[in-house]
């Protein structure tokens, strides 16, 4: 680890170029960096409107309207683009690129949430110093106000953790700087600065909020750690969850949260945040709405379903894990009318690079390689694509990130299935809130697509 940190520091000092991104020794803050990059983006948008506003970039078919608008090119989303074959890129960087250039936490190997957030917001790779500076800023903002702790502590432990998270985030709207500034009367070019402050405040407080919910629901007897000003965002989250001594889990959470930080704008939670934000609702209200979208079984609950399914398979086939037994269980699942959880994706048509990254993490950890559930995940991933191709009803027969993400959490002792989506919710804030800042900086309008009834649609087709 010392070698890697030394290399990064020397790279910064020499101003070398890494994957097309020039690292500059800089102590500029996140806001100062944004102030530099926003004018160029505003000019780019202005030229797009002036020169290409009537350009055709796709067509709308009836199947798009009836099929959940899948595949429609209809949103502007700056931080990431999802290619069906290559997977996700963050301002042009692949996941392996990010793992090479984004600074880790002190003593760690995995990129931090702060370094990913910096990249998403600015399109630039932060120096280690900038990443640490952002960690310190978030830690200073990380404690929850008393009215939010009282609210969360008053909720019944039987209330779903995601419901509690959404309520807590919405309640933080009480202190929204954007809302207060808007009521005072500010100019539109200033919107993004107050939105940024709200977004950073929310990201900073999510670990304490999510950890408090975990403690209240599952371990009410445990004392709750305070925010440690010397830790990064995920280091604090792990510590407040009660896993601070488990460095393996902490490192996994760093990778998990960075990988889940953004996946372009069309998914339900990201789109919800953007839609609600387009009304000029503040980031707290916008992201609370996104969390309730994430809580749906068709979106954020997938890794729970995978883990349940894999454990059911493990129970049925016992210690006799062979390719033939796994294949039989896959067919049993499909013939019962169920889907194989953790396989396929609404956009991707190849193995999910996030799944590949998590599998690489597993390969470097002897304790994970020895884990029966992780071994089962790996062997299933070798067999399932061919079974799904033979079945013929899946556009993408390859594993997605959910095929392994929950199983690793379970191995490291975070075994409460219902809580997994909360971790996803902490993660997805990085990208969804980034877009809110850019939506205000670019002056994006209220989102308002056109809808049709079936009768109106048939009339349109006939004409």
Tab-separated table of C-alpha atoms in Angstrom:
chain	number	residue	atom	x	y	z
A	1	UNK	CA	0.000	0.000	0.000
A	2	UNK	CA	2.875	2.360	0.742
A	3	UNK	CA	4.189	1.698	-2.749
A	4	UNK	CA	0.885	2.572	-4.393
A	5	UNK	CA	0.426	5.787	-2.406
A	6	UNK	CA	3.978	6.791	-3.235
A	7	UNK	CA	3.367	6.139	-6.928
A	8	UNK	CA	0.178	8.214	-6.936
A	9	UNK	CA	1.876	11.112	-5.165
A	10	UNK	CA	4.777	11.081	-7.627
A	11	UNK	CA	2.318	10.871	-10.516
A	12	UNK	CA	0.559	13.973	-9.261
A	13	UNK	CA	3.813	15.866	-8.776
A	14	UNK	CA	4.959	15.101	-12.329
A	15	UNK	CA	1.579	16.085	-13.811
A	16	UNK	CA	1.488	12.856	-15.781
A	17	UNK	CA	-1.502	11.798	-17.848
A	18	UNK	CA	-3.392	8.708	-16.719
A	19	UNK	CA	-5.983	7.240	-19.129
A	20	UNK	CA	-6.418	10.657	-20.676
A	21	UNK	CA	-6.992	12.423	-17.348
A	22	UNK	CA	-4.248	14.807	-16.328
A	23	UNK	CA	-3.512	14.699	-12.622
A	24	UNK	CA	-2.411	18.071	-11.308
A	25	UNK	CA	-0.965	18.702	-7.885
A	26	UNK	CA	-3.792	20.802	-6.536
A	27	UNK	CA	-5.319	21.864	-3.282
A	28	UNK	CA	-8.396	23.319	-4.953
A	29	UNK	CA	-11.621	22.398	-3.217
A	30	UNK	CA	-14.462	20.518	-4.858
A	31	UNK	CA	-16.485	23.706	-5.242
A	32	UNK	CA	-13.521	25.598	-6.724
A	33	UNK	CA	-12.955	22.781	-9.199
A	34	UNK	CA	-16.615	22.853	-10.202
A	35	UNK	CA	-16.459	26.612	-10.691
A	36	UNK	CA	-13.733	25.970	-13.242
A	37	UNK	CA	-15.497	23.219	-15.218
A	38	UNK	CA	-19.087	24.496	-15.231
A	39	UNK	CA	-18.620	27.347	-17.768
A	40	UNK	CA	-17.291	24.940	-20.420
A	41	UNK	CA	-20.258	22.611	-19.913
A	42	UNK	CA	-22.670	25.532	-20.086
A	43	UNK	CA	-21.103	26.589	-23.381
A	44	UNK	CA	-21.307	23.007	-24.696
A	45	UNK	CA	-25.027	22.902	-23.879
A	46	UNK	CA	-25.556	26.294	-25.511
A	47	UNK	CA	-23.914	25.067	-28.747
A	48	UNK	CA	-25.926	21.825	-28.728
A	49	UNK	CA	-29.138	23.843	-28.491
A	50	UNK	CA	-28.108	26.361	-31.139
A	51	UNK	CA	-26.603	23.990	-33.694
A	52	UNK	CA	-28.265	20.609	-33.196
A	53	UNK	CA	-31.614	21.043	-31.465
A	54	UNK	CA	-33.474	19.526	-34.456
A	55	UNK	CA	-31.089	16.595	-34.985
A	56	UNK	CA	-32.743	13.167	-34.785
A	57	UNK	CA	-31.024	10.740	-32.400
A	58	UNK	CA	-33.551	7.909	-32.422
A	59	UNK	CA	-37.120	6.856	-33.030
A	60	UNK	CA	-40.047	6.041	-30.777
A	61	UNK	CA	-41.843	2.746	-31.364
A	62	UNK	CA	-45.036	1.517	-29.786
A	63	UNK	CA	-42.998	-1.119	-27.954
A	64	UNK	CA	-41.032	1.683	-26.265
A	65	UNK	CA	-44.215	3.316	-25.011
A	66	UNK	CA	-45.739	0.037	-23.829
A	67	UNK	CA	-42.473	-1.372	-22.500
A	68	UNK	CA	-41.497	1.103	-19.814
A	69	UNK	CA	-39.704	3.505	-22.199
A	70	UNK	CA	-36.760	1.100	-22.365
A	71	UNK	CA	-34.048	2.192	-24.712
A	72	UNK	CA	-35.440	5.656	-25.415
A	73	UNK	CA	-32.741	8.300	-25.707
A	74	UNK	CA	-34.561	10.926	-23.678
A	75	UNK	CA	-32.411	12.145	-20.771
A	76	UNK	CA	-29.323	14.262	-20.273
A	77	UNK	CA	-27.067	12.668	-17.627
A	78	UNK	CA	-23.518	13.961	-17.293
A	79	UNK	CA	-21.662	11.642	-14.901
A	80	UNK	CA	-21.879	8.257	-16.606
A	81	UNK	CA	-22.932	6.463	-19.775
A	82	UNK	CA	-23.946	2.799	-19.888
A	83	UNK	CA	-22.964	0.954	-23.051
A	84	UNK	CA	-24.804	-2.352	-23.645
A	85	UNK	CA	-21.579	-4.140	-24.532
A	86	UNK	CA	-18.845	-2.321	-22.620
A	87	UNK	CA	-20.765	-1.513	-19.460
A	88	UNK	CA	-20.560	1.647	-17.396
A	89	UNK	CA	-18.093	4.478	-17.951
A	90	UNK	CA	-17.697	7.399	-15.584
A	91	UNK	CA	-16.703	10.436	-17.656
A	92	UNK	CA	-15.074	7.978	-20.055
A	93	UNK	CA	-13.327	5.883	-17.416
A	94	UNK	CA	-14.089	2.184	-17.083
A	95	UNK	CA	-14.252	0.477	-13.704
A	96	UNK	CA	-10.686	-0.907	-14.066
A	97	UNK	CA	-9.527	2.614	-14.995
A	98	UNK	CA	-11.140	3.981	-11.835
A	99	UNK	CA	-9.547	1.292	-9.706
A	100	UNK	CA	-6.146	2.310	-11.055
A	101	UNK	CA	-6.393	6.083	-10.672
A	102	UNK	CA	-8.913	6.984	-7.945
A	103	UNK	CA	-7.235	7.437	-4.538
A	104	UNK	CA	-7.912	4.853	-1.807
A	105	UNK	CA	-8.390	5.497	1.890
A	106	UNK	CA	-5.210	5.690	3.987
A	107	UNK	CA	-4.045	2.116	4.544
A	108	UNK	CA	-6.591	0.717	2.090
A	109	UNK	CA	-6.530	-0.458	-1.501
A	110	UNK	CA	-10.028	0.268	-2.784
A	111	UNK	CA	-11.115	3.630	-4.199
A	112	UNK	CA	-13.117	5.748	-1.796
A	113	UNK	CA	-16.622	7.114	-2.191
A	114	UNK	CA	-15.105	10.598	-1.964
A	115	UNK	CA	-12.785	10.055	-4.926
A	116	UNK	CA	-15.651	8.617	-6.988
A	117	UNK	CA	-17.877	11.550	-6.008
A	118	UNK	CA	-15.167	13.998	-7.086
A	119	UNK	CA	-14.870	12.263	-10.458
A	120	UNK	CA	-18.646	12.154	-10.983
A	121	UNK	CA	-19.083	15.839	-10.137
A	122	UNK	CA	-16.089	17.321	-11.943
A	123	UNK	CA	-14.996	14.807	-14.576
A	124	UNK	CA	-11.517	15.011	-13.064
A	125	UNK	CA	-9.457	12.536	-11.066
A	126	UNK	CA	-8.752	14.040	-7.639
A	127	UNK	CA	-5.347	14.038	-6.066
A	128	UNK	CA	-5.012	12.047	-2.850
A	129	UNK	CA	-4.904	15.388	-1.018
A	130	UNK	CA	-8.182	16.522	-2.562
A	131	UNK	CA	-9.823	13.223	-1.719
A	132	UNK	CA	-8.679	13.477	1.918
A	133	UNK	CA	-9.836	17.094	2.033
A	134	UNK	CA	-13.292	16.032	0.902
A	135	UNK	CA	-13.306	13.219	3.473
A	136	UNK	CA	-12.569	15.727	6.210
A	137	UNK	CA	-15.301	18.075	4.974
A	138	UNK	CA	-17.889	15.300	4.933
A	139	UNK	CA	-16.858	14.082	8.386
A	140	UNK	CA	-17.378	17.591	9.758
A	141	UNK	CA	-20.910	17.596	8.350
A	142	UNK	CA	-21.658	13.984	9.297
A	143	UNK	CA	-23.583	14.193	12.579
A	144	UNK	CA	-27.380	14.052	12.468
A	145	UNK	CA	-29.472	16.887	13.913
A	146	UNK	CA	-31.328	15.917	17.073
A	147	UNK	CA	-34.792	16.113	15.510
A	148	UNK	CA	-33.811	13.448	12.972
A	149	UNK	CA	-32.382	11.101	15.600
A	150	UNK	CA	-35.571	11.545	17.631
A	151	UNK	CA	-37.668	10.780	14.553
A	152	UNK	CA	-35.733	7.618	13.662
A	153	UNK	CA	-35.652	6.421	17.282
A	154	UNK	CA	-39.430	6.839	17.519
A	155	UNK	CA	-40.154	4.532	14.584
A	156	UNK	CA	-41.175	0.904	15.185
A	157	UNK	CA	-38.341	-1.538	14.496
A	158	UNK	CA	-40.779	-3.493	12.312
A	159	UNK	CA	-40.939	-0.604	9.816
A	160	UNK	CA	-38.872	-1.492	6.741
A	161	UNK	CA	-35.358	0.015	6.873
A	162	UNK	CA	-35.818	1.635	3.450
A	163	UNK	CA	-38.984	3.372	4.611
A	164	UNK	CA	-37.075	4.698	7.596
A	165	UNK	CA	-34.193	5.868	5.387
A	166	UNK	CA	-36.541	7.732	3.045
A	167	UNK	CA	-38.288	9.391	5.989
A	168	UNK	CA	-34.989	10.432	7.547
A	169	UNK	CA	-33.679	11.915	4.311
A	170	UNK	CA	-36.919	13.821	3.729
A	171	UNK	CA	-36.817	15.199	7.285
A	172	UNK	CA	-33.338	16.644	6.657
A	173	UNK	CA	-35.095	19.006	4.259
A	174	UNK	CA	-35.746	21.101	7.401
A	175	UNK	CA	-32.197	22.462	7.034
A	176	UNK	CA	-32.081	22.759	3.240
A	177	UNK	CA	-29.840	25.621	2.149
A	178	UNK	CA	-31.330	25.579	-1.346
A	179	UNK	CA	-34.882	25.872	-0.077
A	180	UNK	CA	-33.961	28.745	2.258
A	181	UNK	CA	-32.059	30.562	-0.491
A	182	UNK	CA	-34.865	30.051	-3.004
A	183	UNK	CA	-37.390	31.529	-0.583
A	184	UNK	CA	-35.083	34.532	-0.068
A	185	UNK	CA	-34.923	35.010	-3.796
A	186	UNK	CA	-31.699	34.048	-5.583
A	187	UNK	CA	-30.700	34.216	-9.234
A	188	UNK	CA	-30.759	31.046	-11.336
A	189	UNK	CA	-26.965	31.011	-11.877
A	190	UNK	CA	-26.619	30.624	-8.094
A	191	UNK	CA	-28.912	27.593	-7.831
A	192	UNK	CA	-26.130	25.054	-8.233
A	193	UNK	CA	-24.038	26.386	-5.341
A	194	UNK	CA	-26.814	25.917	-2.791
A	195	UNK	CA	-27.762	22.577	-4.363
A	196	UNK	CA	-24.152	21.463	-3.968
A	197	UNK	CA	-24.174	22.368	-0.284
A	198	UNK	CA	-27.348	20.366	0.282
A	199	UNK	CA	-25.961	17.400	-1.661
A	200	UNK	CA	-22.713	17.323	0.307
A	201	UNK	CA	-24.593	17.686	3.589
A	202	UNK	CA	-26.865	14.799	2.653
A	203	UNK	CA	-24.059	12.504	1.504
A	204	UNK	CA	-22.188	13.311	4.708
A	205	UNK	CA	-25.158	12.395	6.913
A	206	UNK	CA	-26.262	9.234	5.122
A	207	UNK	CA	-23.825	6.914	6.967
A	208	UNK	CA	-24.971	8.095	10.411
A	209	UNK	CA	-28.621	7.872	9.356
A	210	UNK	CA	-28.278	4.433	7.775
A	211	UNK	CA	-26.222	3.105	10.692
A	212	UNK	CA	-28.745	4.358	13.230
A	213	UNK	CA	-31.516	2.529	11.398
A	214	UNK	CA	-29.420	-0.661	11.373
A	215	UNK	CA	-28.716	-0.373	15.097
A	216	UNK	CA	-32.354	0.354	16.006
A	217	UNK	CA	-33.825	-2.458	13.914
A	218	UNK	CA	-31.296	-5.234	14.444
A	219	UNK	CA	-29.029	-4.453	17.407
A	220	UNK	CA	-30.753	-2.038	19.816
A	221	UNK	CA	-28.442	-3.144	22.610
A	222	UNK	CA	-25.345	-1.789	20.843
A	223	UNK	CA	-23.922	1.667	21.509
A	224	UNK	CA	-23.710	3.807	18.381
A	225	UNK	CA	-20.314	5.222	17.462
A	226	UNK	CA	-19.973	8.920	16.671
A	227	UNK	CA	-18.527	10.207	13.405
A	228	UNK	CA	-14.738	9.863	13.493
A	229	UNK	CA	-13.190	12.950	11.879
A	230	UNK	CA	-10.140	10.905	10.833
A	231	UNK	CA	-12.033	8.345	8.759
A	232	UNK	CA	-13.345	8.438	5.215
A	233	UNK	CA	-17.081	8.228	4.527
A	234	UNK	CA	-17.257	4.437	4.238
A	235	UNK	CA	-14.783	3.914	7.072
A	236	UNK	CA	-17.194	5.841	9.288
A	237	UNK	CA	-20.186	3.949	7.922
A	238	UNK	CA	-18.594	0.575	8.659
A	239	UNK	CA	-17.532	1.745	12.112
A	240	UNK	CA	-21.011	3.009	12.989
A	241	UNK	CA	-22.544	-0.253	11.742
A	242	UNK	CA	-20.391	-2.029	14.317
A	243	UNK	CA	-17.895	-3.517	11.850
A	244	UNK	CA	-15.062	-1.063	12.361
A	245	UNK	CA	-12.623	-3.817	13.299
A	246	UNK	CA	-13.497	-5.827	10.193
A	247	UNK	CA	-11.174	-4.273	7.636
A	248	UNK	CA	-12.161	-6.864	5.026
A	249	UNK	CA	-15.802	-5.771	5.165
A	250	UNK	CA	-14.829	-2.093	5.238
A	251	UNK	CA	-12.731	-2.495	2.095
A	252	UNK	CA	-15.539	-4.415	0.414
A	253	UNK	CA	-18.016	-1.670	1.320
A	254	UNK	CA	-15.682	0.926	-0.211
A	255	UNK	CA	-15.651	-0.993	-3.483
A	256	UNK	CA	-19.385	-1.767	-3.344
A	257	UNK	CA	-20.391	1.849	-2.725
A	258	UNK	CA	-18.076	3.238	-5.416
A	259	UNK	CA	-19.327	0.703	-7.995
A	260	UNK	CA	-22.984	1.351	-7.151
A	261	UNK	CA	-22.509	5.133	-7.069
A	262	UNK	CA	-23.894	5.761	-10.550
A	263	UNK	CA	-25.300	3.731	-13.449
A	264	UNK	CA	-26.496	6.487	-15.796
A	265	UNK	CA	-29.879	8.160	-15.442
A	266	UNK	CA	-32.516	5.824	-16.799
A	267	UNK	CA	-32.805	3.445	-13.848
A	268	UNK	CA	-35.811	4.010	-11.609
A	269	UNK	CA	-34.095	5.613	-8.602
A	270	UNK	CA	-31.792	7.916	-10.578
A	271	UNK	CA	-34.616	8.957	-12.887
A	272	UNK	CA	-36.906	9.618	-9.929
A	273	UNK	CA	-34.341	11.916	-8.291
A	274	UNK	CA	-33.910	13.786	-11.588
A	275	UNK	CA	-37.658	14.061	-12.203
A	276	UNK	CA	-38.472	15.361	-8.721
A	277	UNK	CA	-35.426	17.624	-8.795
A	278	UNK	CA	-36.610	19.153	-12.065
A	279	UNK	CA	-39.501	20.706	-10.113
A	280	UNK	CA	-36.849	22.558	-8.047
A	281	UNK	CA	-37.568	20.394	-5.017
A	282	UNK	CA	-34.459	20.419	-2.851
A	283	UNK	CA	-32.026	17.461	-2.888
A	284	UNK	CA	-33.421	15.951	0.322
A	285	UNK	CA	-36.951	15.644	-1.038
A	286	UNK	CA	-35.679	14.572	-4.453
A	287	UNK	CA	-33.474	11.836	-3.086
A	288	UNK	CA	-36.044	10.583	-0.592
A	289	UNK	CA	-38.320	9.970	-3.581
A	290	UNK	CA	-35.475	8.120	-5.302
A	291	UNK	CA	-35.046	5.890	-2.250
A	292	UNK	CA	-38.679	4.848	-2.350
A	293	UNK	CA	-38.205	3.878	-6.011
A	294	UNK	CA	-35.100	1.924	-5.038
A	295	UNK	CA	-37.123	0.029	-2.427
A	296	UNK	CA	-39.215	-1.701	-5.098
A	297	UNK	CA	-38.682	-5.436	-5.735
A	298	UNK	CA	-37.914	-4.794	-9.416
A	299	UNK	CA	-35.073	-2.402	-8.592
A	300	UNK	CA	-33.063	-2.391	-5.380
A	301	UNK	CA	-34.074	-5.684	-3.758
A	302	UNK	CA	-32.341	-7.918	-6.306
A	303	UNK	CA	-29.244	-8.827	-4.263
A	304	UNK	CA	-31.480	-10.081	-1.445
A	305	UNK	CA	-33.306	-12.333	-3.897
A	306	UNK	CA	-30.014	-13.697	-5.224
A	307	UNK	CA	-28.765	-14.556	-1.755
A	308	UNK	CA	-32.021	-16.287	-0.823
A	309	UNK	CA	-31.957	-18.247	-4.068
A	310	UNK	CA	-28.295	-19.256	-3.704
A	311	UNK	CA	-28.845	-20.344	-0.099
A	312	UNK	CA	-31.897	-22.372	-1.124
A	313	UNK	CA	-29.757	-24.054	-3.797
A	314	UNK	CA	-27.014	-24.690	-1.248
A	315	UNK	CA	-29.517	-26.269	1.135
A	316	UNK	CA	-30.980	-28.532	-1.564
A	317	UNK	CA	-27.773	-29.834	-3.142
A	318	UNK	CA	-25.783	-29.894	0.107
A	319	UNK	CA	-22.033	-30.431	-0.017
A	320	UNK	CA	-22.211	-32.274	-3.323
A	321	UNK	CA	-21.707	-29.170	-5.467
A	322	UNK	CA	-21.211	-30.239	-9.074
A	323	UNK	CA	-21.894	-28.518	-12.371
A	324	UNK	CA	-24.619	-31.066	-13.055
A	325	UNK	CA	-26.375	-30.330	-9.731
A	326	UNK	CA	-26.217	-26.590	-10.317
A	327	UNK	CA	-27.535	-27.011	-13.864
A	328	UNK	CA	-30.439	-29.125	-12.575
A	329	UNK	CA	-31.318	-26.485	-9.984
A	330	UNK	CA	-31.224	-23.748	-12.619
A	331	UNK	CA	-33.662	-25.694	-14.800
A	332	UNK	CA	-35.866	-26.417	-11.795
A	333	UNK	CA	-36.080	-22.664	-11.135
A	334	UNK	CA	-36.900	-21.831	-14.757
A	335	UNK	CA	-39.451	-24.615	-15.194
A	336	UNK	CA	-41.289	-23.416	-12.076
A	337	UNK	CA	-41.939	-20.132	-13.872
A	338	UNK	CA	-39.400	-18.129	-11.843
A	339	UNK	CA	-36.478	-16.095	-13.109
A	340	UNK	CA	-32.894	-16.791	-12.102
A	341	UNK	CA	-32.053	-13.780	-9.908
A	342	UNK	CA	-28.818	-11.939	-10.561
A	343	UNK	CA	-28.799	-12.598	-14.311
A	344	UNK	CA	-29.778	-10.254	-17.121
A	345	UNK	CA	-30.019	-6.464	-17.199
A	346	UNK	CA	-32.282	-3.842	-18.722
A	347	UNK	CA	-29.419	-2.389	-20.797
A	348	UNK	CA	-26.349	-4.625	-20.605
A	349	UNK	CA	-25.832	-7.450	-23.105
A	350	UNK	CA	-22.543	-8.755	-21.695
A	351	UNK	CA	-21.318	-9.653	-18.188
A	352	UNK	CA	-21.682	-6.662	-15.864
A	353	UNK	CA	-18.222	-5.106	-15.267
A	354	UNK	CA	-19.330	-4.440	-11.675
A	355	UNK	CA	-19.825	-8.185	-11.199
A	356	UNK	CA	-16.369	-8.782	-12.677
A	357	UNK	CA	-14.820	-6.247	-10.280
A	358	UNK	CA	-16.477	-7.849	-7.241
A	359	UNK	CA	-15.362	-11.297	-8.400
A	360	UNK	CA	-11.799	-10.011	-8.719
A	361	UNK	CA	-12.078	-8.737	-5.154
A	362	UNK	CA	-13.172	-12.207	-4.057
A	363	UNK	CA	-10.230	-13.834	-5.829
A	364	UNK	CA	-7.756	-11.757	-3.808
A	365	UNK	CA	-9.266	-12.800	-0.454
A	366	UNK	CA	-8.464	-16.366	0.731
A	367	UNK	CA	-11.367	-16.272	3.207
A	368	UNK	CA	-13.792	-15.582	0.359
A	369	UNK	CA	-12.301	-18.248	-1.874
A	370	UNK	CA	-12.875	-20.721	0.969
A	371	UNK	CA	-16.495	-19.598	1.488
A	372	UNK	CA	-19.056	-22.193	0.289
A	373	UNK	CA	-21.574	-19.507	-0.744
A	374	UNK	CA	-18.959	-17.575	-2.744
A	375	UNK	CA	-17.786	-20.795	-4.403
A	376	UNK	CA	-21.385	-21.520	-5.340
A	377	UNK	CA	-21.788	-18.022	-6.826
A	378	UNK	CA	-18.651	-18.491	-8.921
A	379	UNK	CA	-19.663	-21.914	-10.203
A	380	UNK	CA	-23.217	-20.747	-10.941
A	381	UNK	CA	-21.807	-17.887	-13.021
A	382	UNK	CA	-19.907	-20.432	-15.116
A	383	UNK	CA	-23.005	-22.536	-15.841
A	384	UNK	CA	-26.024	-20.209	-15.829
A	385	UNK	CA	-25.343	-18.329	-19.116
A	386	UNK	CA	-25.477	-21.515	-21.204
A	387	UNK	CA	-28.650	-22.683	-19.434
A	388	UNK	CA	-30.309	-19.300	-19.962
A	389	UNK	CA	-29.281	-19.254	-23.631
A	390	UNK	CA	-30.795	-22.710	-24.073
A	391	UNK	CA	-33.934	-21.535	-22.279
A	392	UNK	CA	-34.146	-18.758	-24.859
A	393	UNK	CA	-36.137	-16.135	-22.994
A	394	UNK	CA	-33.365	-13.906	-21.655
A	395	UNK	CA	-31.801	-11.128	-23.763
A	396	UNK	CA	-28.772	-11.032	-21.496
A	397	UNK	CA	-27.898	-14.412	-19.914
A	398	UNK	CA	-24.856	-13.051	-18.064
A	399	UNK	CA	-24.454	-12.216	-14.362
A	400	UNK	CA	-25.086	-8.680	-13.139
A	401	UNK	CA	-23.657	-7.051	-10.025
A	402	UNK	CA	-26.382	-8.489	-7.789
A	403	UNK	CA	-25.236	-12.037	-8.530
A	404	UNK	CA	-22.479	-11.662	-5.967
A	405	UNK	CA	-22.836	-8.389	-4.003
A	406	UNK	CA	-25.153	-9.593	-1.226
A	407	UNK	CA	-23.355	-12.913	-0.823
A	408	UNK	CA	-20.107	-11.162	0.140
A	409	UNK	CA	-21.921	-8.992	2.702
A	410	UNK	CA	-23.416	-12.150	4.188
A	411	UNK	CA	-20.041	-13.882	4.405
A	412	UNK	CA	-18.514	-10.959	6.299
A	413	UNK	CA	-21.265	-10.979	8.916
A	414	UNK	CA	-23.739	-8.412	7.652
A	415	UNK	CA	-26.509	-10.986	7.405
A	416	UNK	CA	-29.697	-8.910	7.633
A	417	UNK	CA	-31.163	-9.220	4.100
A	418	UNK	CA	-33.672	-6.392	4.381
A	419	UNK	CA	-30.905	-3.934	5.135
A	420	UNK	CA	-28.953	-4.522	1.919
A	421	UNK	CA	-31.018	-2.042	-0.079
A	422	UNK	CA	-30.142	0.657	2.464
A	423	UNK	CA	-26.466	0.201	1.552
A	424	UNK	CA	-27.481	0.519	-2.094
A	425	UNK	CA	-29.306	3.734	-1.139
A	426	UNK	CA	-26.203	5.175	0.523
A	427	UNK	CA	-24.262	4.330	-2.647
A	428	UNK	CA	-26.604	5.645	-5.317
A	429	UNK	CA	-26.645	9.103	-3.705
A	430	UNK	CA	-23.248	9.794	-5.283
A	431	UNK	CA	-24.587	9.792	-8.835
A	432	UNK	CA	-28.163	10.951	-8.301
A	433	UNK	CA	-27.079	13.987	-6.285
A	434	UNK	CA	-24.292	14.766	-8.747
A	435	UNK	CA	-26.914	15.096	-11.465
A	436	UNK	CA	-28.995	17.464	-9.340
A	437	UNK	CA	-26.008	19.803	-9.115
A	438	UNK	CA	-25.477	19.661	-12.877
A	439	UNK	CA	-29.182	20.070	-13.616
A	440	UNK	CA	-29.150	23.349	-11.707
A	441	UNK	CA	-25.800	24.457	-13.177
A	442	UNK	CA	-27.070	23.821	-16.719
A	443	UNK	CA	-30.532	25.236	-16.055
A	444	UNK	CA	-32.293	22.053	-17.166
A	445	UNK	CA	-36.075	22.443	-17.426
A	446	UNK	CA	-38.990	20.713	-15.738
A	447	UNK	CA	-39.312	17.185	-17.114
A	448	UNK	CA	-42.646	16.728	-18.920
A	449	UNK	CA	-42.980	13.872	-21.449
A	450	UNK	CA	-46.140	13.331	-23.513
A	451	UNK	CA	-48.475	10.452	-22.648
A	452	UNK	CA	-51.130	8.666	-24.703
A	453	UNK	CA	-54.081	6.431	-23.954
A	454	UNK	CA	-54.366	3.175	-25.927
A	455	UNK	CA	-57.219	4.651	-27.989
A	456	UNK	CA	-55.168	7.772	-28.756
A	457	UNK	CA	-52.176	5.610	-29.604
A	458	UNK	CA	-54.203	3.494	-32.037
A	459	UNK	CA	-55.561	6.644	-33.661
A	460	UNK	CA	-52.018	8.008	-33.986
A	461	UNK	CA	-50.892	4.761	-35.633
A	462	UNK	CA	-53.814	4.781	-38.082
A	463	UNK	CA	-53.128	8.369	-39.112
